[in-house]
Coordinates of C-alpha atoms in Angstrom, one line a residue:
M1 CA 90.7 -94.3 -62.4
K2 CA 90.7 -94.2 -57.9
Q3 CA 88.3 -91.4 -57.9
I4 CA 85.6 -92.7 -60.0
R5 CA 85.4 -96.0 -57.5
T6 CA 85.4 -93.6 -54.9
A7 CA 82.2 -92.1 -56.6
V8 CA 80.8 -95.4 -57.8
S9 CA 81.4 -96.0 -54.5
I10 CA 79.9 -93.5 -52.8
Q11 CA 76.3 -94.1 -54.7
L12 CA 76.0 -97.5 -54.2
A13 CA 76.3 -96.5 -50.9
L14 CA 74.0 -93.5 -50.4
K15 CA 71.0 -96.0 -53.0
N16 CA 71.4 -98.6 -50.3
R17 CA 70.4 -95.9 -47.7
I18 CA 67.5 -94.9 -49.2
N19 CA 66.2 -98.4 -49.8
E20 CA 66.6 -99.3 -46.7
K21 CA 64.4 -96.4 -45.5
K22 CA 62.0 -97.3 -47.7
T23 CA 62.0 -100.8 -46.4
I24 CA 61.3 -99.6 -42.9
C25 CA 59.0 -97.0 -43.9
T26 CA 56.8 -99.8 -45.4
S27 CA 58.5 -102.5 -42.8
S28 CA 55.9 -103.7 -39.6
F29 CA 56.7 -100.6 -38.2
I30 CA 53.6 -99.0 -40.0
P31 CA 50.7 -100.7 -41.1
H32 CA 49.8 -101.7 -44.9
L33 CA 47.2 -100.2 -46.0
S34 CA 44.7 -103.0 -47.0
Y35 CA 45.4 -104.5 -43.3
L36 CA 44.5 -100.9 -42.1
K37 CA 41.1 -101.2 -44.3
S38 CA 40.2 -104.9 -42.7
K39 CA 40.8 -103.3 -38.8
T40 CA 38.3 -100.6 -39.6
V41 CA 35.7 -103.5 -40.5
C42 CA 33.8 -103.8 -36.7
R43 CA 31.4 -106.6 -36.4
F44 CA 29.1 -107.5 -34.1
T45 CA 27.8 -111.2 -32.2
L46 CA 23.9 -111.8 -31.9
I47 CA 24.8 -112.3 -28.2
E48 CA 27.3 -109.0 -28.0
L49 CA 23.7 -106.7 -29.5
L50 CA 21.8 -108.5 -27.3
V51 CA 24.0 -107.8 -24.1
V52 CA 24.0 -103.8 -25.5
I53 CA 20.2 -104.1 -25.8
A54 CA 19.2 -106.3 -22.3
I55 CA 21.9 -103.1 -20.4
I56 CA 19.6 -100.0 -22.0
A57 CA 17.0 -101.8 -20.9
I58 CA 18.1 -102.0 -17.9
L59 CA 19.0 -98.1 -17.6
A60 CA 16.5 -97.1 -18.8
A61 CA 14.0 -99.4 -15.9
M62 CA 16.7 -97.1 -13.1
L63 CA 15.8 -94.4 -14.4
L64 CA 12.3 -94.5 -15.4
P65 CA 10.9 -93.8 -11.6
A66 CA 13.1 -91.1 -11.1
L67 CA 11.9 -89.0 -14.5
N68 CA 8.7 -89.3 -14.0
K69 CA 9.0 -88.3 -10.4
V70 CA 10.9 -85.3 -11.3
K71 CA 7.7 -84.7 -13.8
A72 CA 5.5 -84.8 -11.1
R73 CA 7.1 -82.2 -8.9
A74 CA 6.7 -80.2 -11.6
K75 CA 2.6 -80.5 -12.3
S76 CA 2.1 -79.7 -8.5
T77 CA 5.0 -76.5 -8.6
L78 CA 2.4 -75.2 -11.2
C79 CA -0.4 -76.3 -9.2
I80 CA 0.9 -74.0 -6.8
S81 CA 1.3 -71.6 -8.9
N82 CA -1.9 -72.0 -10.5
L83 CA -3.4 -71.9 -6.9
K84 CA -2.0 -68.8 -6.3
N85 CA -3.1 -66.8 -9.3
C86 CA -6.7 -68.3 -7.7
A87 CA -6.0 -67.5 -4.2
Y88 CA -4.9 -63.6 -5.3
A89 CA -9.1 -63.2 -7.8
L90 CA -10.5 -64.5 -4.7
T91 CA -9.7 -61.8 -2.2
N92 CA -10.3 -59.2 -4.5
Y93 CA -13.1 -60.6 -5.0
A94 CA -13.6 -60.7 -1.1
D95 CA -12.4 -56.8 -0.8
S96 CA -15.3 -55.3 -2.9
N97 CA -17.9 -58.5 -1.0
S98 CA -18.2 -58.0 2.4
E99 CA -15.5 -60.6 2.8
L100 CA -17.7 -63.1 1.0
F101 CA -16.0 -64.4 -1.2
P102 CA -18.1 -66.5 -4.3
A103 CA -19.8 -70.0 -3.7
P104 CA -18.6 -72.8 -5.6
Y105 CA -22.6 -73.5 -7.4
N106 CA -24.4 -70.2 -8.2
K107 CA -27.8 -69.7 -9.6
V108 CA -27.0 -66.1 -12.4
R109 CA -29.7 -65.1 -14.3
K110 CA -29.5 -65.0 -18.1
T111 CA -32.0 -63.2 -20.0
N112 CA -34.9 -65.5 -19.1
S113 CA -34.1 -68.1 -17.6
D114 CA -31.0 -69.3 -14.8
S115 CA -27.6 -70.5 -15.7
N116 CA -25.5 -72.3 -12.7
Y117 CA -22.1 -70.9 -12.6
G118 CA -19.4 -72.1 -10.6
W119 CA -17.1 -69.7 -8.4
V120 CA -14.9 -70.2 -12.0
G121 CA -17.5 -68.4 -14.0
I122 CA -18.9 -65.5 -11.8
L123 CA -14.4 -64.8 -11.3
I124 CA -14.2 -64.8 -14.9
M125 CA -17.9 -62.9 -15.8
E126 CA -17.1 -60.3 -13.5
K127 CA -14.0 -59.8 -14.6
Y128 CA -12.0 -60.8 -11.6
L129 CA -9.9 -63.4 -13.3
P130 CA -9.6 -62.8 -17.6
P131 CA -11.2 -65.0 -20.1
Q132 CA -9.0 -69.0 -20.1
K133 CA -8.7 -70.9 -22.5
A134 CA -9.1 -74.7 -21.1
K135 CA -5.3 -75.7 -22.4
S136 CA -4.0 -72.7 -20.2
T137 CA -6.3 -72.0 -17.1
V138 CA -5.1 -71.3 -14.0
T139 CA -8.5 -73.0 -12.9
K140 CA -7.4 -76.5 -12.9
C141 CA -4.6 -78.4 -11.9
P142 CA -2.2 -79.9 -14.4
G143 CA -1.3 -83.2 -12.7
W144 CA -5.2 -84.7 -14.2
E145 CA -6.1 -85.7 -16.5
Y146 CA -9.7 -87.9 -16.5
L147 CA -10.4 -90.1 -18.9
S148 CA -14.9 -90.3 -18.5
S149 CA -16.8 -88.4 -20.9
S150 CA -16.3 -85.0 -21.9
S151 CA -19.2 -83.4 -21.6
Y152 CA -17.2 -82.5 -17.8
A153 CA -13.9 -80.9 -19.5
W154 CA -13.4 -77.7 -17.7
N155 CA -15.4 -74.5 -19.6
E156 CA -16.0 -70.7 -18.4
R157 CA -18.6 -71.0 -16.8
G158 CA -16.7 -73.1 -14.2
S159 CA -19.0 -75.9 -14.5
Y160 CA -16.6 -79.1 -14.0
G161 CA -12.8 -79.3 -14.7
T162 CA -12.0 -76.9 -11.7
Y163 CA -10.2 -76.8 -8.1
G164 CA -12.9 -76.5 -6.5
L165 CA -13.8 -74.5 -3.1
I166 CA -14.9 -75.7 0.2
R167 CA -19.5 -76.1 0.4
G168 CA -19.4 -74.9 3.0
M169 CA -21.8 -74.6 6.7
P170 CA -23.5 -71.7 8.6
E171 CA -20.7 -71.5 11.4
L172 CA -19.1 -70.5 7.8
G173 CA -20.3 -68.7 5.9
V174 CA -23.3 -67.6 4.7
A175 CA -26.1 -69.4 2.4
G176 CA -25.3 -69.5 -1.9
N177 CA -28.6 -69.2 -4.1
Y178 CA -27.6 -73.2 -5.8
T179 CA -30.6 -75.3 -4.2
N180 CA -30.2 -78.5 -5.3
E181 CA -26.8 -78.7 -2.9
Q182 CA -26.3 -76.2 -0.5
M183 CA -24.0 -74.3 -0.7
Y184 CA -21.9 -71.5 1.0
H185 CA -20.4 -68.0 0.6
T186 CA -17.4 -68.9 3.1
R187 CA -16.4 -65.0 4.9
R188 CA -12.2 -65.0 5.2
S189 CA -12.3 -62.9 8.1
T190 CA -14.1 -66.1 9.9
L191 CA -12.0 -68.0 8.2
M192 CA -8.8 -66.2 9.6
K193 CA -10.1 -66.9 13.3
P194 CA -7.6 -69.2 15.3
E195 CA -10.0 -71.9 15.2
Y196 CA -11.2 -72.4 11.7
S197 CA -7.2 -71.0 10.3
K198 CA -6.5 -74.9 9.7
I199 CA -9.5 -75.0 7.0
P200 CA -8.1 -74.6 3.4
L201 CA -10.2 -72.3 1.3
G202 CA -9.1 -74.5 -1.8
G203 CA -7.6 -76.6 -4.0
D204 CA -6.9 -80.7 -5.4
S205 CA -10.3 -81.2 -5.5
I206 CA -12.2 -84.7 -8.0
H207 CA -15.0 -87.2 -8.1
T208 CA -14.4 -89.9 -6.9
R209 CA -16.5 -92.1 -8.8
D210 CA -16.6 -90.4 -13.0
A211 CA -12.8 -88.3 -12.2
F212 CA -13.1 -85.1 -12.8
Q213 CA -12.1 -82.1 -10.8
A214 CA -15.2 -81.0 -9.2
H215 CA -16.2 -77.5 -8.1
Y216 CA -16.3 -78.2 -4.7
I217 CA -14.0 -80.2 -2.0
G218 CA -17.2 -81.1 0.8
V219 CA -16.7 -81.0 4.3
I220 CA -17.5 -82.0 8.0
S221 CA -17.1 -80.8 11.1
P222 CA -14.5 -81.7 13.6
D223 CA -16.9 -83.4 16.1
S224 CA -18.6 -85.3 13.5
T225 CA -18.7 -89.2 13.4
T226 CA -18.8 -89.3 9.5
S227 CA -16.4 -90.6 7.6
R228 CA -14.2 -87.9 6.0
A229 CA -11.7 -90.8 4.1
K230 CA -14.4 -91.3 1.2
G231 CA -13.9 -93.9 -1.7
I232 CA -15.6 -94.5 -5.2
G233 CA -19.2 -93.4 -4.7
G234 CA -20.0 -89.8 -6.1
Y235 CA -18.4 -88.0 -3.7
R236 CA -16.9 -84.1 -4.1
V237 CA -13.4 -84.0 -1.7
F238 CA -10.1 -83.6 -2.0
H239 CA -7.7 -84.7 -3.5
M240 CA -3.7 -86.9 -3.4
R241 CA -2.9 -86.6 -6.4
H242 CA 0.9 -85.4 -6.7
L243 CA 3.9 -88.0 -5.1
G244 CA 1.3 -89.0 -2.9
K245 CA -0.1 -84.9 -1.7
G246 CA -2.1 -82.6 -2.9
N247 CA -1.8 -78.2 -3.1
L248 CA -4.6 -76.5 -0.8
F249 CA -5.8 -72.4 -0.8
Y250 CA -6.1 -70.8 2.7
A251 CA -8.5 -67.4 2.9
D252 CA -5.1 -65.5 4.4
G253 CA -3.5 -66.2 0.5
H254 CA -0.5 -68.9 1.3
V255 CA -1.2 -72.4 -0.7
A256 CA 0.2 -75.4 1.3
T257 CA 1.0 -79.0 0.5
L258 CA -1.0 -81.7 2.8
G259 CA -0.5 -85.7 2.3
R260 CA -3.4 -87.7 4.9
P261 CA -1.4 -87.3 8.4
D262 CA -1.9 -83.6 8.4
L263 CA -5.6 -83.7 7.0
T264 CA -6.8 -84.2 10.8
P265 CA -10.4 -83.1 12.4
E266 CA -9.8 -79.7 12.2
T267 CA -9.5 -78.9 8.2
Y268 CA -12.4 -79.7 8.0
I269 CA -12.6 -80.9 5.0
T270 CA -13.3 -84.9 2.8
Y271 CA -10.6 -87.2 1.4
A272 CA -10.1 -88.9 -1.6
T273 CA -8.9 -92.7 -0.9
A274 CA -9.7 -94.4 -4.0
V275 CA -10.6 -92.7 -7.6
A276 CA -12.7 -94.4 -10.5
G277 CA -10.6 -93.9 -14.1
P278 CA -7.4 -93.9 -13.9
S279 CA -4.6 -94.9 -12.5
V280 CA -2.9 -92.0 -11.3
Y281 CA -4.1 -92.0 -8.0

């Protein structure tokens, strides 16, 4: 009898121990499922949402200028690459044409009439450059898009929408055959003389009134009293479109990036101080 009572006592003790464990497992140490569900529901107030939106807007405003600068530098780098390709093609042309580069604009006899070809058109026609397409050509700057008439768009004849060669003058080369405006075949050996070494062969150009990339850049002798700074008025000049600077290539094939302080009279080139059209300048 005593043994039976002892066994019953042991069973009761074990049962109580199990119940205690169950109680612990469902006690405050481990939340109930309903409590967990209620805690996973998150609701923002309108004020909190507006604060988050305001913070995002502030961060975007802080980052946007930096992103724009990165984008502009990337376009300038691509422009420099384009100009090196152009300089290489022009070097090959000069090698075959008594040190003369093509004139910025030329009359070319086609069947029974004359057609006007820019220097790019000459290089393509005579196979110093492969055939080009407007969206991928190396003959125009990727950092400028005009908002004028489509008639000013890039074309394979090079009459519009290309980088500009310097217009030239008698002491720098030989007169071309386009007589509406006198253009010159600039001589490579002349531009490489010390006294002319600061004169670029060409580069970033603009028509200050119509905002298209122009096929030539005007030049003025250092001893002239005429201003080389040009505003809106239909001038074809050098354009500093890359964060206040512009890219130029030279007769020896190198490319340089110049700002306003670099444009001394010895460079000969005229430059834009204002441009109509897109507010990119």
